XYZ file of N, CA and C in Angstrom:
549
model
N 63.461 76.301 122.244
C 63.646 77.658 122.700
C 64.858 78.248 121.984
N 64.681 79.344 121.286
C 65.776 79.995 120.571
C 66.580 80.878 121.516
N 67.864 81.004 121.231
C 68.769 81.812 122.037
C 69.315 82.921 121.155
N 69.314 84.161 121.658
C 69.937 85.264 120.938
C 71.398 85.306 121.365
N 72.243 84.715 120.544
C 73.653 84.568 120.902
C 74.343 85.914 121.055
N 73.968 86.893 120.239
C 74.573 88.211 120.343
C 74.325 88.855 121.695
N 73.079 88.780 122.159
C 72.741 89.339 123.473
C 73.529 88.645 124.580
N 73.646 87.322 124.473
C 74.374 86.568 125.494
C 75.850 86.933 125.501
N 76.446 87.094 124.304
C 77.849 87.505 124.226
C 78.063 88.852 124.903
N 77.185 89.787 124.593
C 77.307 91.132 125.169
C 77.146 91.087 126.687
N 76.166 90.313 127.167
C 75.924 90.213 128.605
C 77.159 89.653 129.315
N 77.722 88.587 128.774
C 78.923 87.983 129.376
C 80.085 88.973 129.348
N 80.260 89.642 128.211
C 81.363 90.610 128.084
C 81.238 91.709 129.137
N 80.035 92.258 129.283
C 79.829 93.342 130.250
C 79.962 92.846 131.686
N 79.454 91.629 131.975
C 79.593 91.066 133.323
C 81.052 90.897 133.713
N 81.890 90.586 132.741
C 83.321 90.386 133.002
C 84.099 91.698 132.957
N 83.418 92.784 132.584
C 84.071 94.077 132.537
C 84.967 94.287 131.330
N 84.767 93.503 130.276
C 85.576 93.630 129.070
C 84.981 94.658 128.119
N 85.842 95.372 127.440
C 85.416 96.282 126.379
C 85.459 95.532 125.049
N 84.861 96.127 124.026
C 84.962 95.545 122.689
C 86.431 95.433 122.278
N 87.219 96.431 122.667
C 88.648 96.424 122.342
C 89.353 95.231 122.989
N 88.999 94.923 124.235
C 89.595 93.779 124.934
C 89.304 92.474 124.187
N 88.030 92.283 123.836
C 87.626 91.047 123.169
C 88.233 90.978 121.771
N 88.314 92.101 121.113
C 88.919 92.162 119.786
C 90.388 91.729 119.846
N 91.111 92.255 120.815
C 92.531 91.921 120.948
C 92.743 90.441 121.243
N 91.873 89.865 122.067
C 92.026 88.462 122.449
C 91.534 87.495 121.373
N 90.525 87.895 120.610
C 89.928 86.979 119.630
C 90.514 87.119 118.225
N 91.062 88.301 117.932
C 91.568 88.544 116.586
C 90.510 89.086 115.635
N 89.294 89.307 116.129
C 88.222 89.866 115.312
C 88.095 91.364 115.598
N 87.627 92.104 114.616
C 87.510 93.555 114.775
C 86.407 93.910 115.777
N 86.555 95.094 116.381
C 85.522 95.591 117.295
C 84.197 95.709 116.557
N 84.254 96.143 115.300
C 83.035 96.326 114.509
C 82.297 95.000 114.319
N 83.042 93.936 114.014
C 82.399 92.635 113.816
C 81.782 92.141 115.120
N 82.516 92.252 116.203
C 81.996 91.794 117.498
C 80.737 92.581 117.854
N 80.753 93.882 117.629
C 79.573 94.717 117.896
C 78.386 94.286 117.035
N 78.647 94.001 115.765
C 77.562 93.570 114.860
C 76.988 92.230 115.305
N 77.842 91.322 115.798
C 77.364 90.042 116.318
C 76.512 90.279 117.551
N 77.012 91.108 118.487
C 76.270 91.391 119.718
C 74.910 92.031 119.446
N 74.832 92.835 118.418
C 73.580 93.529 118.100
C 72.669 92.725 117.175
N 73.080 91.511 116.843
C 72.244 90.643 116.028
C 72.253 90.961 114.545
N 73.201 91.773 114.094
C 73.287 92.125 112.675
C 74.046 91.094 111.858
N 74.836 90.244 112.538
C 75.639 89.218 111.879
C 75.520 87.941 112.703
N 75.363 86.803 112.031
C 75.382 85.509 112.711
C 76.827 85.024 112.744
N 77.340 84.692 113.926
C 78.734 84.247 113.994
C 78.897 82.854 113.408
N 80.049 82.601 112.794
C 80.391 81.242 112.374
C 80.739 80.459 113.635
N 80.810 79.156 113.501
C 81.195 78.343 114.658
C 82.590 78.739 115.128
N 83.512 78.933 114.188
C 84.881 79.289 114.534
C 84.939 80.625 115.278
N 84.219 81.636 114.774
C 84.257 82.936 115.447
C 83.618 82.845 116.830
N 82.560 82.058 116.964
C 81.928 81.875 118.261
C 82.903 81.225 119.245
N 83.646 80.213 118.787
C 84.622 79.559 119.661
C 85.724 80.523 120.091
N 86.220 81.342 119.152
C 87.302 82.283 119.478
C 86.822 83.393 120.403
N 85.613 83.892 120.176
C 85.089 84.957 121.039
C 84.819 84.414 122.436
N 84.260 83.200 122.519
C 84.029 82.592 123.838
C 85.355 82.409 124.570
N 86.382 81.986 123.851
C 87.700 81.829 124.466
C 88.222 83.177 124.964
N 88.028 84.217 124.168
C 88.459 85.561 124.571
C 87.714 86.021 125.824
N 86.467 85.586 125.968
C 85.665 85.936 127.141
C 85.924 84.989 128.309
N 86.773 83.977 128.061
C 87.146 82.995 129.073
C 85.942 82.215 129.584
N 85.068 81.824 128.642
C 83.919 80.975 128.958
C 83.849 79.842 127.943
N 83.220 78.765 128.334
C 82.944 77.695 127.387
C 81.841 78.198 126.465
N 81.940 77.948 125.172
C 80.880 78.394 124.273
C 79.501 77.921 124.727
N 79.461 76.738 125.321
C 78.214 76.187 125.820
C 77.562 77.131 126.841
N 78.383 77.825 127.618
C 77.866 78.749 128.627
C 77.024 79.852 128.020
N 77.226 80.120 126.748
C 76.480 81.190 126.086
C 75.066 80.764 125.728
N 74.774 79.475 125.787
C 73.483 78.966 125.358
C 72.592 78.463 126.481
N 73.191 77.897 127.514
C 72.391 77.236 128.544
C 72.686 77.809 129.920
N 71.647 77.901 130.766
C 71.886 78.364 132.132
C 72.656 77.307 132.919
N 73.489 77.754 133.849
C 74.257 76.828 134.683
C 73.297 75.999 135.538
N 73.629 74.761 135.728
C 72.812 73.837 136.512
C 73.721 73.064 137.460
N 73.122 72.527 138.511
C 73.860 71.638 139.388
C 74.121 70.337 138.653
N 75.129 69.620 139.104
C 75.487 68.346 138.472
C 74.550 67.250 138.949
N 73.380 67.230 138.411
C 72.414 66.193 138.742
C 71.803 65.692 137.441
N 71.247 64.493 137.478
C 70.639 63.977 136.250
C 69.559 64.925 135.732
N 69.499 65.064 134.423
C 68.490 65.934 133.824
C 67.823 65.231 132.650
N 66.623 65.654 132.380
C 65.890 65.220 131.197
C 65.556 66.482 130.429
N 65.893 66.511 129.167
C 65.602 67.667 128.330
C 64.526 67.251 127.334
N 63.366 67.850 127.459
C 62.265 67.558 126.549
C 62.527 68.224 125.206
N 62.043 67.596 124.155
C 62.257 68.105 122.789
C 61.890 69.588 122.688
N 60.771 69.975 123.240
C 60.308 71.368 123.145
C 61.151 72.327 123.981
N 61.951 71.803 124.909
C 62.752 72.646 125.801
C 64.209 72.771 125.373
N 64.590 72.113 124.280
C 65.986 72.183 123.834
C 66.363 73.604 123.456
N 67.556 73.972 123.836
C 68.115 75.261 123.414
C 68.609 75.105 121.987
N 68.410 76.137 121.189
C 68.815 76.109 119.792
C 69.564 77.383 119.451
N 70.474 77.264 118.516
C 71.207 78.435 118.025
C 71.309 78.323 116.514
N 71.167 79.449 115.855
C 71.342 79.515 114.400
C 72.724 80.084 114.134
N 73.449 79.424 113.243
C 74.767 79.897 112.840
C 74.840 79.810 111.323
N 75.992 80.136 110.774
C 76.163 80.017 109.322
C 75.155 80.832 108.555
N 74.937 82.077 108.985
C 73.976 82.931 108.298
C 72.539 82.476 108.498
N 72.285 81.721 109.558
C 70.933 81.260 109.856
C 70.553 79.984 109.127
N 71.480 79.385 108.399
C 71.171 78.187 107.610
C 71.577 76.889 108.312
N 72.188 77.029 109.480
C 72.587 75.865 110.270
C 71.996 76.034 111.668
N 71.261 75.007 112.109
C 70.672 75.047 113.448
C 71.359 74.010 114.320
N 71.815 74.446 115.498
C 72.445 73.564 116.465
C 71.477 73.422 117.634
N 71.118 72.172 117.956
C 70.252 71.890 119.103
C 71.094 71.243 120.198
N 71.019 71.797 121.401
C 71.755 71.270 122.539
C 70.868 70.247 123.234
N 71.346 69.023 123.338
C 70.525 67.920 123.811
C 70.622 67.669 125.304
N 71.469 68.430 125.995
C 71.605 68.289 127.439
C 71.623 69.664 128.081
N 71.353 69.673 129.369
C 71.521 70.893 130.154
C 72.987 71.013 130.515
N 73.377 72.198 130.911
C 74.777 72.412 131.276
C 75.035 72.013 132.715
N 76.141 71.316 132.900
C 76.707 71.098 134.227
C 78.217 71.219 134.075
N 78.872 71.671 135.104
C 80.320 71.831 135.033
C 81.043 70.493 134.916
N 80.414 69.425 135.391
C 81.048 68.118 135.371
C 80.835 67.369 134.062
N 80.064 67.912 133.170
C 79.743 67.219 131.926
C 81.014 66.996 131.104
N 81.167 65.784 130.579
C 82.363 65.424 129.822
C 82.127 65.401 128.316
N 80.864 65.312 127.895
C 80.542 65.266 126.467
C 79.459 66.292 126.149
N 79.379 66.662 124.883
C 78.352 67.591 124.412
C 77.637 66.946 123.227
N 76.450 66.364 123.455
C 75.693 65.822 122.327
C 74.874 66.928 121.658
N 74.905 66.947 120.340
C 74.226 67.994 119.571
C 73.494 67.391 118.383
N 72.425 68.040 117.958
C 71.814 67.767 116.662
C 72.134 68.969 115.798
N 72.692 68.725 114.634
C 73.033 69.803 113.717
C 72.229 69.603 112.440
N 71.386 70.593 112.114
C 70.579 70.539 110.902
C 71.080 71.612 109.948
N 71.404 71.192 108.729
C 71.977 72.087 107.729
C 71.019 72.155 106.546
N 70.639 73.376 106.164
C 69.750 73.552 105.021
C 70.440 73.122 103.731
N 69.630 72.783 102.731
C 70.139 72.351 101.430
C 71.164 73.358 100.898
N 72.348 72.853 100.525
C 73.397 73.683 99.948
C 74.222 74.476 100.946
N 73.815 74.510 102.214
C 74.522 75.300 103.227
C 75.623 74.467 103.883
N 76.489 75.142 104.648
C 77.564 74.438 105.338
C 77.863 75.086 106.677
N 78.577 74.330 107.507
C 79.014 74.854 108.799
C 80.226 75.753 108.633
N 80.804 75.767 107.456
C 82.033 76.511 107.213
C 83.205 75.563 107.274
N 84.294 75.945 106.664
C 85.466 75.066 106.607
C 86.540 75.494 107.596
N 86.233 76.507 108.406
C 87.262 77.023 109.310
C 87.306 76.288 110.635
N 86.512 75.241 110.811
C 86.528 74.502 112.063
C 87.824 73.720 112.186
N 88.244 73.519 113.413
C 89.461 72.754 113.654
C 90.387 73.514 114.573
N 91.441 72.866 114.969
C 92.403 73.499 115.852
C 92.065 73.331 117.319
N 90.966 72.642 117.608
C 90.564 72.431 118.994
C 91.065 71.087 119.494
N 91.259 70.998 120.784
C 91.621 69.695 121.344
C 90.340 68.889 121.494
N 90.478 67.596 121.530
C 89.323 66.747 121.757
C 88.971 65.902 120.554
N 87.787 65.305 120.626
C 87.327 64.381 119.605
C 85.894 64.689 119.220
N 85.528 64.264 118.019
C 84.168 64.436 117.531
C 83.706 63.123 116.916
N 82.499 62.722 117.263
C 81.844 61.575 116.648
C 80.545 62.100 116.051
N 80.222 61.675 114.838
C 78.996 62.128 114.173
C 78.314 60.967 113.474
N 76.972 60.996 113.503
C 76.168 60.017 112.774
C 75.159 60.772 111.927
N 75.135 60.463 110.650
C 74.200 61.098 109.721
C 72.815 60.484 109.932
N 71.872 61.291 110.395
C 70.527 60.795 110.670
C 69.578 60.963 109.496
N 69.727 62.077 108.775
C 68.790 62.404 107.696
C 69.553 63.116 106.587
N 69.245 62.780 105.339
C 69.864 63.459 104.210
C 71.299 63.019 103.974
N 72.020 63.847 103.211
C 73.426 63.562 102.861
C 74.264 64.788 103.166
N 75.405 64.556 103.803
C 76.329 65.656 104.046
C 77.726 65.249 103.624
N 78.439 66.241 103.127
C 79.840 66.054 102.797
C 80.650 66.538 103.986
N 81.455 65.639 104.535
C 82.337 65.963 105.652
C 83.732 66.155 105.084
N 84.284 67.349 105.295
C 85.654 67.607 104.870
C 86.550 67.491 106.094
N 87.539 66.603 106.004
C 88.538 66.422 107.053
C 89.883 66.745 106.437
N 90.503 67.817 106.938
C 91.692 68.387 106.305
C 91.241 68.770 104.901
N 91.760 68.144 103.881
C 91.306 68.473 102.527
C 90.609 67.293 101.864
N 90.386 66.225 102.621
C 89.727 65.032 102.072
C 88.223 65.100 102.341
N 87.433 64.805 101.319
C 85.976 64.879 101.418
C 85.375 63.484 101.513
N 84.355 63.350 102.399
C 83.647 62.092 102.600
C 82.155 62.399 102.559
N 81.394 61.687 101.741
C 79.946 61.880 101.722
C 79.329 60.912 102.727
N 78.570 61.469 103.667
C 77.903 60.667 104.681
C 76.438 60.478 104.298
N 76.029 59.233 104.182
C 74.637 58.869 103.911
C 73.972 58.572 105.250
N 72.651 58.475 105.250
C 71.930 58.157 106.484
C 72.494 56.886 107.111
N 72.814 56.963 108.403
C 73.362 55.828 109.137
C 74.877 55.773 109.167
N 75.562 56.521 108.303
C 77.026 56.543 108.309
C 77.534 57.315 109.515
N 78.708 56.911 110.011
C 79.318 57.562 111.170
C 80.744 58.000 110.842
N 81.197 59.011 111.550
C 82.568 59.490 111.417
C 83.107 59.788 112.810
N 84.394 59.554 112.987
C 85.062 59.826 114.244
C 86.401 60.452 113.909
N 86.711 61.614 114.527
C 87.960 62.281 114.177
C 88.430 63.207 115.284
N 89.693 63.549 115.194
C 90.329 64.481 116.117
C 89.834 65.886 115.788
N 89.383 66.624 116.796
C 88.831 67.964 116.578
C 89.872 68.958 116.072
N 91.160 68.631 116.220
C 92.207 69.530 115.741
C 92.300 69.539 114.217
N 91.781 68.504 113.573
C 91.812 68.422 112.114
C 90.821 69.436 111.544
N 91.244 70.283 110.612
C 90.291 71.208 109.990
C 89.132 70.413 109.396
N 87.893 70.839 109.706
C 86.732 70.072 109.280
C 85.522 70.978 109.053
N 84.565 70.440 108.338
C 83.321 71.147 108.094
C 82.306 70.208 107.457
N 81.016 70.512 107.649
C 79.923 69.739 107.065
C 79.216 70.595 106.024
N 78.871 69.990 104.884
C 78.116 70.692 103.848
C 76.987 69.780 103.386
N 75.785 70.329 103.330
C 74.627 69.561 102.888
C 74.695 69.396 101.371
N 74.772 68.154 100.906
C 74.811 67.872 99.473
C 73.566 67.092 99.040
N 72.558 67.056 99.899
C 71.331 66.325 99.602
C 70.270 67.204 98.979
N 69.064 66.636 98.877
C 67.947 67.323 98.227
C 67.085 68.118 99.197
N 67.279 67.951 100.483
C 66.517 68.678 101.502
C 67.408 68.945 102.696
N 66.808 69.279 103.838
C 67.597 69.490 105.042
C 68.317 68.206 105.430
N 69.485 68.342 106.032
C 70.265 67.197 106.499
C 70.531 67.377 107.983
N 70.440 66.275 108.725
C 70.640 66.327 110.173
C 71.659 65.283 110.601
N 72.590 65.708 111.456
C 73.586 64.808 112.025
C 73.531 64.896 113.543
N 73.754 63.769 114.187
C 73.884 63.699 115.634
C 75.369 63.687 115.926
N 75.852 64.651 116.701
C 77.282 64.767 116.994
C 77.520 64.717 118.494
N 78.642 64.135 118.858
C 79.083 64.136 120.243
C 80.498 64.690 120.252
N 80.694 65.727 121.060
C 81.977 66.410 121.137
C 82.529 66.256 122.549
N 83.820 65.985 122.642
C 84.473 65.930 123.931
C 85.862 66.548 123.799
N 86.346 67.282 124.727
C 85.617 67.754 125.896
C 84.590 68.804 125.500
N 83.716 69.128 126.436
C 82.663 70.104 126.178
C 83.283 71.440 125.821
N 82.854 72.021 124.709
C 83.346 73.344 124.325
C 82.319 74.129 123.545
N 81.237 73.490 123.111
C 80.218 74.193 122.320
C 79.076 74.578 123.211
């Protein structure tokens, strides 16, 4: 199931009574950019999505999944929530339903050939673990680059500037676990 992130951002902003000016001041992004994201004219980067969610005082995850009670859940493949970022060339699949008590966020991230998540990630508290499931991706941590082959794993502090870039011949997919929940 695809999610229109722009519509969700606008809905949350209006529910909280924030103006574009309010969100702009808190996030550091222009009113014009936020409006273009809300109207679906621009796909937000992961970094901009995190900053806008912070400005709205919500977990980014809240923008994708409906709130649920803290009970065991099963998410069927066809029912996973998905979001396109990075100009539509990166797909993030949420592998769990939302609960307030959730401590980890497991994700599948698929990056088209030659595309990347962007290099502006980082500055967040917490940890990230990733396993390369398909294809090859270059993981940049700070300024050091690591090529991940199928089956390779990486573990790092989320505060370290990082990004994934597909350097393979087709789509590349990684399984990531982020803690604490913020996506």
